[in-house]
Amino acid sequence: MARGPRQADIARMSGVSQATVSVVLGGNRAGVRLAEDTRRRVLAAAEELGYVPDPVATRLASSRNNLLGLYTFTATFPTDVADSYYPILVGVEEEAAELGQDLILFTGSSAGTRTHDHTRIHRTRLADGCLFLGRHVPDEPIRELVASGFPVVYIGRREELGGTIPYVGADYVSASAELIGRLADAGHTTIRYLREDDDAPSSRDREQGVLAGAAAHRLDVRVDRFDGAGLPDLGRWAAEGVTAVVVEETDTGAVFHAVTGALAAAGMSAPGDLSLAVLGRPPAGVPGPVVSGFEVPRREMGRGAVRLLDALVGPDRRAAPELHRLLPCAPVAGDTIRRNQDV
Amino acid sequence: MARGPRQADIARMSGVSQATVSVVLGGNRAGVRLAEDTRRRVLAAAEELGYVPDPVATRLASSRNNLLGLYTFTATFPTDVADSYYPILVGVEEEAAELGQDLILFTGSSAGTRTHDHTRIHRTRLADGCLFLGRHVPDEPIRELVASGFPVVYIGRREELGGTIPYVGADYVSASAELIGRLADAGHTTIRYLREDDDAPSSRDREQGVLAGAAAHRLDVRVDRFDGAGLPDLGRWAAEGVTAVVVEETDTGAVFHAVTGALAAAGMSAPGDLSLAVLGRPPAGVPGPVVSGFEVPRREMGRGAVRLLDALVGPDRRAAPELHRLLPCAPVAGDTIRRNQDV
DNA sequence: CTGAAAGCGCTTACAG
DNA sequence: CTGAAAGCGCTTACAG
């Protein structure tokens, strides 16, 4: 493929060395003294030739490229979880654009084999640093990346490598506890928490918050795991005195759909027959009243992660940035919690 | 930043030259004969050291990087136009993943100055080729890129550079004409087409299709441009005998919202008082009956564009791919066209 | 069968 | 004040 003009061409044209061209064009970072005349000749030649630096060569020589990676641990772009994925991507992209960084998207291997992932993950080195995103994340490749000094930031809290990996996440613990508090305030004492049968930091944090809230308000909160099959037995729960159901929010909305499905199947509705709350927002397009819950600040998480990564990439070890941030989740009052009359 | 092991380290470890390492690790493209033993030693050393090729160096030396660019001509990631942008991105990413290509996202300058854009656009050279996306596209930088032999594909029809730029678009002309045909079949003879006051290939194609449909069915179709201020005067249109309104679809949905706003303001509804059709799909979340129109195959456009770009990037000039493709738009019957009784 | 050399287009010390 | 050199980590002819 035919390439454009390079520094050597400018050098020839303006009668200086290629290195001088580099200095002039590089904005003279090193503070070298340059003859004004030389500078002008070089600039004129560059302009005339339509010179544009080759980013690959620049990167190889200087090891900084204004390129930030985003590695997502899914085979392909999430389409079924667009609600949760896109806002993050928007935040990431916004902040990257503001910082003048380009973005490179990596996707996990479809095969999902260790070796393959291993190779792919190392391609992130093309960028100056990389963001990682995904409910589940393989430990090993990241360890190597981090060990080699490559800047890495997670979107979402992570515990890997002894909690040393930088991240920007959401404070699910506080938000979940606060939601239980709202239920307590509404007079509910017997509550069922339904979560997915799948472990991830975001799941652990929510459960921890639920249990903390229960303890703080001396409530009877039982935790059930939804195994994906069948519908929750709402009738039995009611018989056990349950007046409010809290469901975990995940990107697929599986638990939420299971509960609303069970409600519909039983001819029940929220909050008429049962108070309902979700630890986040329900899936988009759900009809009916606004479900009580809280916002997950995905866009801000994306932005914050980029800012942190940029700070980590920068050579200037200024005031070391905070390596672990948990963003607050604003409560959504909603209309699905009603006062419990049994109190 | 500390880097990982390189070929030189492997060479030292296995007692061969760095060049031999390159040959072994490169899968021996050149068909060089290698001692099986050497191959094994090199591979073993690479494995032990956890070697991963530096993609930047690879690209500089070989000019192929398995990296495809996507340049979007907006200051930031479109959030208000997510409906139209995200499906394209999904298609692009899916196909890229299938082809084993990573994706690099470039955004236009926020400043929007010529020079700045010019510089940024050339950063796309980091990739092996680049997709371009945007309603409006500056001519000049693309020209240079194409002139230098850099593979470029547009998403959406483009006329720049004498129509030589490869693209994958949607066949708005046929789809728009077909929609007018549906209106004609329903007995409408006096139709108003409301479009944005903004020129782009997609707007021109729609208008052309509308006019072609009108001519084919000998209808009275007048074209109005919506200047963004105020609401269309539905009352006057009705007085002029208009029984159906067709609106352009654009990523912002501005025209559509103007018409539905005017309908509401006039206490009217579609199709009760007026038949309504849109040249595409209405903005998401619009309540009421399904609006008659057609699908825009955004995801397929994304996929097709990636396939085309990949073919262009590949060194093997096999059966030259079709450089210009227009994908069909499936009709959406909808419920907003009713039989015109005035016939 | 394998090594030494040149080169991709830059940046960054280091000499003058 | 500016040039020559080395080097970033690879690939690709080209010698042996």
PDB file of N, CA and C in Angstrom, chain A residues 194-248:
ATOM      1  N   LEU A 194     -34.330 -12.709  46.393  1.00  0.00           N
ATOM      2  CA  LEU A 194     -34.078 -13.708  45.361  1.00  0.00           C
ATOM      3  C   LEU A 194     -32.918 -13.246  44.488  1.00  0.00           C
ATOM      4  N   ARG A 195     -31.907 -14.042  44.453  1.00  0.00           N
ATOM      5  CA  ARG A 195     -30.719 -13.689  43.668  1.00  0.00           C
ATOM      6  C   ARG A 195     -30.399 -14.792  42.678  1.00  0.00           C
ATOM      7  N   GLU A 196     -29.484 -14.483  41.766  1.00  0.00           N
ATOM      8  CA  GLU A 196     -29.064 -15.511  40.820  1.00  0.00           C
ATOM      9  C   GLU A 196     -28.137 -16.495  41.499  1.00  0.00           C
ATOM     10  N   ASP A 197     -28.096 -17.670  40.935  1.00  0.00           N
ATOM     11  CA  ASP A 197     -27.229 -18.692  41.495  1.00  0.00           C
ATOM     12  C   ASP A 197     -25.882 -18.625  40.788  1.00  0.00           C
ATOM     13  N   ASP A 198     -25.226 -17.535  40.993  1.00  0.00           N
ATOM     14  CA  ASP A 198     -24.016 -17.278  40.230  1.00  0.00           C
ATOM     15  C   ASP A 198     -23.228 -16.255  41.033  1.00  0.00           C
ATOM     16  N   ASP A 199     -21.965 -16.552  41.209  1.00  0.00           N
ATOM     17  CA  ASP A 199     -21.185 -15.682  42.077  1.00  0.00           C
ATOM     18  C   ASP A 199     -20.400 -14.647  41.307  1.00  0.00           C
ATOM     19  N   ALA A 200     -20.467 -13.436  41.768  1.00  0.00           N
ATOM     20  CA  ALA A 200     -19.694 -12.341  41.200  1.00  0.00           C
ATOM     21  C   ALA A 200     -19.656 -11.273  42.265  1.00  0.00           C
ATOM     22  N   PRO A 201     -18.647 -10.406  42.210  1.00  0.00           N
ATOM     23  CA  PRO A 201     -18.559  -9.364  43.231  1.00  0.00           C
ATOM     24  C   PRO A 201     -19.851  -8.562  43.362  1.00  0.00           C
ATOM     25  N   SER A 202     -20.474  -8.254  42.229  1.00  0.00           N
ATOM     26  CA  SER A 202     -21.681  -7.443  42.294  1.00  0.00           C
ATOM     27  C   SER A 202     -22.808  -8.201  43.004  1.00  0.00           C
ATOM     28  N   SER A 203     -22.813  -9.525  42.871  1.00  0.00           N
ATOM     29  CA  SER A 203     -23.815 -10.324  43.571  1.00  0.00           C
ATOM     30  C   SER A 203     -23.511 -10.389  45.066  1.00  0.00           C
ATOM     31  N   ARG A 204     -22.263 -10.590  45.370  1.00  0.00           N
ATOM     32  CA  ARG A 204     -21.868 -10.668  46.782  1.00  0.00           C
ATOM     33  C   ARG A 204     -22.162  -9.352  47.494  1.00  0.00           C
ATOM     34  N   ASP A 205     -21.848  -8.249  46.802  1.00  0.00           N
ATOM     35  CA  ASP A 205     -22.055  -6.939  47.420  1.00  0.00           C
ATOM     36  C   ASP A 205     -23.526  -6.697  47.703  1.00  0.00           C
ATOM     37  N   ARG A 206     -24.353  -7.068  46.741  1.00  0.00           N
ATOM     38  CA  ARG A 206     -25.788  -6.855  46.951  1.00  0.00           C
ATOM     39  C   ARG A 206     -26.284  -7.679  48.130  1.00  0.00           C
ATOM     40  N   GLU A 207     -25.875  -8.941  48.142  1.00  0.00           N
ATOM     41  CA  GLU A 207     -26.344  -9.797  49.236  1.00  0.00           C
ATOM     42  C   GLU A 207     -25.855  -9.271  50.585  1.00  0.00           C
ATOM     43  N   GLN A 208     -24.616  -8.842  50.578  1.00  0.00           N
ATOM     44  CA  GLN A 208     -24.062  -8.309  51.820  1.00  0.00           C
ATOM     45  C   GLN A 208     -24.857  -7.101  52.303  1.00  0.00           C
ATOM     46  N   GLY A 209     -25.214  -6.244  51.349  1.00  0.00           N
ATOM     47  CA  GLY A 209     -26.004  -5.063  51.706  1.00  0.00           C
ATOM     48  C   GLY A 209     -27.377  -5.451  52.225  1.00  0.00           C
ATOM     49  N   VAL A 210     -27.969  -6.431  51.571  1.00  0.00           N
ATOM     50  CA  VAL A 210     -29.295  -6.898  52.003  1.00  0.00           C
ATOM     51  C   VAL A 210     -29.224  -7.409  53.442  1.00  0.00           C
ATOM     52  N   LEU A 211     -28.215  -8.226  53.691  1.00  0.00           N
ATOM     53  CA  LEU A 211     -28.095  -8.810  55.031  1.00  0.00           C
ATOM     54  C   LEU A 211     -27.778  -7.742  56.069  1.00  0.00           C
ATOM     55  N   ALA A 212     -26.960  -6.778  55.669  1.00  0.00           N
ATOM     56  CA  ALA A 212     -26.638  -5.687  56.591  1.00  0.00           C
ATOM     57  C   ALA A 212     -27.896  -4.895  56.924  1.00  0.00           C
ATOM     58  N   GLY A 213     -28.680  -4.630  55.882  1.00  0.00           N
ATOM     59  CA  GLY A 213     -29.929  -3.890  56.107  1.00  0.00           C
ATOM     60  C   GLY A 213     -30.870  -4.667  57.003  1.00  0.00           C
ATOM     61  N   ALA A 214     -30.929  -5.956  56.773  1.00  0.00           N
ATOM     62  CA  ALA A 214     -31.805  -6.805  57.584  1.00  0.00           C
ATOM     63  C   ALA A 214     -31.374  -6.784  59.041  1.00  0.00           C
ATOM     64  N   ALA A 215     -30.087  -6.899  59.230  1.00  0.00           N
ATOM     65  CA  ALA A 215     -29.578  -6.900  60.608  1.00  0.00           C
ATOM     66  C   ALA A 215     -29.848  -5.556  61.294  1.00  0.00           C
ATOM     67  N   ALA A 216     -29.607  -4.487  60.560  1.00  0.00           N
ATOM     68  CA  ALA A 216     -29.780  -3.149  61.129  1.00  0.00           C
ATOM     69  C   ALA A 216     -31.221  -2.919  61.559  1.00  0.00           C
ATOM     70  N   HIS A 217     -32.141  -3.484  60.815  1.00  0.00           N
ATOM     71  CA  HIS A 217     -33.558  -3.252  61.132  1.00  0.00           C
ATOM     72  C   HIS A 217     -34.220  -4.471  61.766  1.00  0.00           C
ATOM     73  N   ARG A 218     -33.423  -5.460  62.110  1.00  0.00           N
ATOM     74  CA  ARG A 218     -33.927  -6.676  62.769  1.00  0.00           C
ATOM     75  C   ARG A 218     -35.081  -7.279  61.975  1.00  0.00           C
ATOM     76  N   LEU A 219     -34.843  -7.462  60.677  1.00  0.00           N
ATOM     77  CA  LEU A 219     -35.873  -8.032  59.819  1.00  0.00           C
ATOM     78  C   LEU A 219     -35.594  -9.505  59.555  1.00  0.00           C
ATOM     79  N   ASP A 220     -36.610 -10.191  59.165  1.00  0.00           N
ATOM     80  CA  ASP A 220     -36.464 -11.581  58.756  1.00  0.00           C
ATOM     81  C   ASP A 220     -36.306 -11.607  57.231  1.00  0.00           C
ATOM     82  N   VAL A 221     -35.077 -11.614  56.785  1.00  0.00           N
ATOM     83  CA  VAL A 221     -34.818 -11.639  55.342  1.00  0.00           C
ATOM     84  C   VAL A 221     -34.157 -12.957  54.975  1.00  0.00           C
ATOM     85  N   ARG A 222     -34.846 -13.740  54.175  1.00  0.00           N
ATOM     86  CA  ARG A 222     -34.239 -15.003  53.730  1.00  0.00           C
ATOM     87  C   ARG A 222     -33.740 -14.838  52.301  1.00  0.00           C
ATOM     88  N   VAL A 223     -32.627 -15.483  52.031  1.00  0.00           N
ATOM     89  CA  VAL A 223     -32.028 -15.403  50.705  1.00  0.00           C
ATOM     90  C   VAL A 223     -32.304 -16.691  49.940  1.00  0.00           C
ATOM     91  N   ASP A 224     -32.860 -16.554  48.753  1.00  0.00           N
ATOM     92  CA  ASP A 224     -33.082 -17.698  47.881  1.00  0.00           C
ATOM     93  C   ASP A 224     -32.268 -17.533  46.612  1.00  0.00           C
ATOM     94  N   ARG A 225     -31.799 -18.636  46.090  1.00  0.00           N
ATOM     95  CA  ARG A 225     -31.093 -18.570  44.809  1.00  0.00           C
ATOM     96  C   ARG A 225     -31.995 -19.090  43.710  1.00  0.00           C
ATOM     97  N   PHE A 226     -32.090 -18.345  42.669  1.00  0.00           N
ATOM     98  CA  PHE A 226     -32.919 -18.749  41.534  1.00  0.00           C
ATOM     99  C   PHE A 226     -32.065 -19.533  40.570  1.00  0.00           C
ATOM    100  N   ASP A 227     -32.458 -20.791  40.357  1.00  0.00           N
ATOM    101  CA  ASP A 227     -31.593 -21.646  39.544  1.00  0.00           C
ATOM    102  C   ASP A 227     -31.919 -21.567  38.059  1.00  0.00           C
ATOM    103  N   GLY A 228     -32.819 -20.686  37.703  1.00  0.00           N
ATOM    104  CA  GLY A 228     -33.101 -20.520  36.284  1.00  0.00           C
ATOM    105  C   GLY A 228     -34.227 -21.377  35.774  1.00  0.00           C
ATOM    106  N   ALA A 229     -34.609 -22.396  36.540  1.00  0.00           N
ATOM    107  CA  ALA A 229     -35.688 -23.283  36.097  1.00  0.00           C
ATOM    108  C   ALA A 229     -36.936 -23.022  36.924  1.00  0.00           C
ATOM    109  N   GLY A 230     -38.068 -23.080  36.273  1.00  0.00           N
ATOM    110  CA  GLY A 230     -39.324 -22.923  36.988  1.00  0.00           C
ATOM    111  C   GLY A 230     -39.535 -21.507  37.503  1.00  0.00           C
ATOM    112  N   LEU A 231     -40.603 -21.312  38.227  1.00  0.00           N
ATOM    113  CA  LEU A 231     -40.908 -19.992  38.763  1.00  0.00           C
ATOM    114  C   LEU A 231     -40.867 -20.048  40.290  1.00  0.00           C
ATOM    115  N   PRO A 232     -40.541 -18.951  40.905  1.00  0.00           N
ATOM    116  CA  PRO A 232     -40.548 -18.914  42.374  1.00  0.00           C
ATOM    117  C   PRO A 232     -41.954 -19.241  42.886  1.00  0.00           C
ATOM    118  N   ASP A 233     -42.016 -19.917  43.997  1.00  0.00           N
ATOM    119  CA  ASP A 233     -43.310 -20.327  44.557  1.00  0.00           C
ATOM    120  C   ASP A 233     -43.871 -19.220  45.454  1.00  0.00           C
ATOM    121  N   LEU A 234     -44.504 -18.261  44.824  1.00  0.00           N
ATOM    122  CA  LEU A 234     -45.009 -17.097  45.531  1.00  0.00           C
ATOM    123  C   LEU A 234     -46.050 -17.489  46.583  1.00  0.00           C
ATOM    124  N   GLY A 235     -46.825 -18.502  46.254  1.00  0.00           N
ATOM    125  CA  GLY A 235     -47.870 -18.927  47.176  1.00  0.00           C
ATOM    126  C   GLY A 235     -47.268 -19.369  48.501  1.00  0.00           C
ATOM    127  N   ARG A 236     -46.210 -20.167  48.395  1.00  0.00           N
ATOM    128  CA  ARG A 236     -45.589 -20.658  49.626  1.00  0.00           C
ATOM    129  C   ARG A 236     -44.986 -19.510  50.427  1.00  0.00           C
ATOM    130  N   TRP A 237     -44.360 -18.597  49.685  1.00  0.00           N
ATOM    131  CA  TRP A 237     -43.767 -17.451  50.375  1.00  0.00           C
ATOM    132  C   TRP A 237     -44.842 -16.689  51.156  1.00  0.00           C
ATOM    133  N   ALA A 238     -45.948 -16.455  50.493  1.00  0.00           N
ATOM    134  CA  ALA A 238     -47.035 -15.720  51.155  1.00  0.00           C
ATOM    135  C   ALA A 238     -47.470 -16.465  52.409  1.00  0.00           C
ATOM    136  N   ALA A 239     -47.559 -17.791  52.266  1.00  0.00           N
ATOM    137  CA  ALA A 239     -47.958 -18.603  53.417  1.00  0.00           C
ATOM    138  C   ALA A 239     -46.954 -18.469  54.547  1.00  0.00           C
ATOM    139  N   GLU A 240     -45.731 -18.209  54.168  1.00  0.00           N
ATOM    140  CA  GLU A 240     -44.686 -18.044  55.187  1.00  0.00           C
ATOM    141  C   GLU A 240     -44.645 -16.626  55.737  1.00  0.00           C
ATOM    142  N   GLY A 241     -45.545 -15.811  55.268  1.00  0.00           N
ATOM    143  CA  GLY A 241     -45.638 -14.458  55.829  1.00  0.00           C
ATOM    144  C   GLY A 241     -44.848 -13.408  55.093  1.00  0.00           C
ATOM    145  N   VAL A 242     -44.299 -13.770  53.956  1.00  0.00           N
ATOM    146  CA  VAL A 242     -43.514 -12.812  53.182  1.00  0.00           C
ATOM    147  C   VAL A 242     -44.419 -11.714  52.611  1.00  0.00           C
ATOM    148  N   THR A 243     -44.059 -10.474  52.843  1.00  0.00           N
ATOM    149  CA  THR A 243     -44.867  -9.365  52.325  1.00  0.00           C
ATOM    150  C   THR A 243     -44.121  -8.544  51.282  1.00  0.00           C
ATOM    151  N   ALA A 244     -42.849  -8.809  51.145  1.00  0.00           N
ATOM    152  CA  ALA A 244     -42.069  -8.054  50.153  1.00  0.00           C
ATOM    153  C   ALA A 244     -41.006  -8.948  49.547  1.00  0.00           C
ATOM    154  N   VAL A 245     -40.823  -8.795  48.241  1.00  0.00           N
ATOM    155  CA  VAL A 245     -39.796  -9.557  47.543  1.00  0.00           C
ATOM    156  C   VAL A 245     -38.777  -8.584  46.958  1.00  0.00           C
ATOM    157  N   VAL A 246     -37.541  -8.897  47.176  1.00  0.00           N
ATOM    158  CA  VAL A 246     -36.456  -8.101  46.609  1.00  0.00           C
ATOM    159  C   VAL A 246     -35.708  -8.990  45.632  1.00  0.00           C
ATOM    160  N   VAL A 247     -35.428  -8.479  44.436  1.00  0.00           N
ATOM    161  CA  VAL A 247     -34.724  -9.304  43.458  1.00  0.00           C
ATOM    162  C   VAL A 247     -33.412  -8.662  43.031  1.00  0.00           C
ATOM    163  N   GLU A 248     -32.467  -9.525  42.772  1.00  0.00           N
ATOM    164  CA  GLU A 248     -31.178  -9.043  42.282  1.00  0.00           C
ATOM    165  C   GLU A 248     -31.349  -8.536  40.860  1.00  0.00           C
TER     166      GLU A 248
END
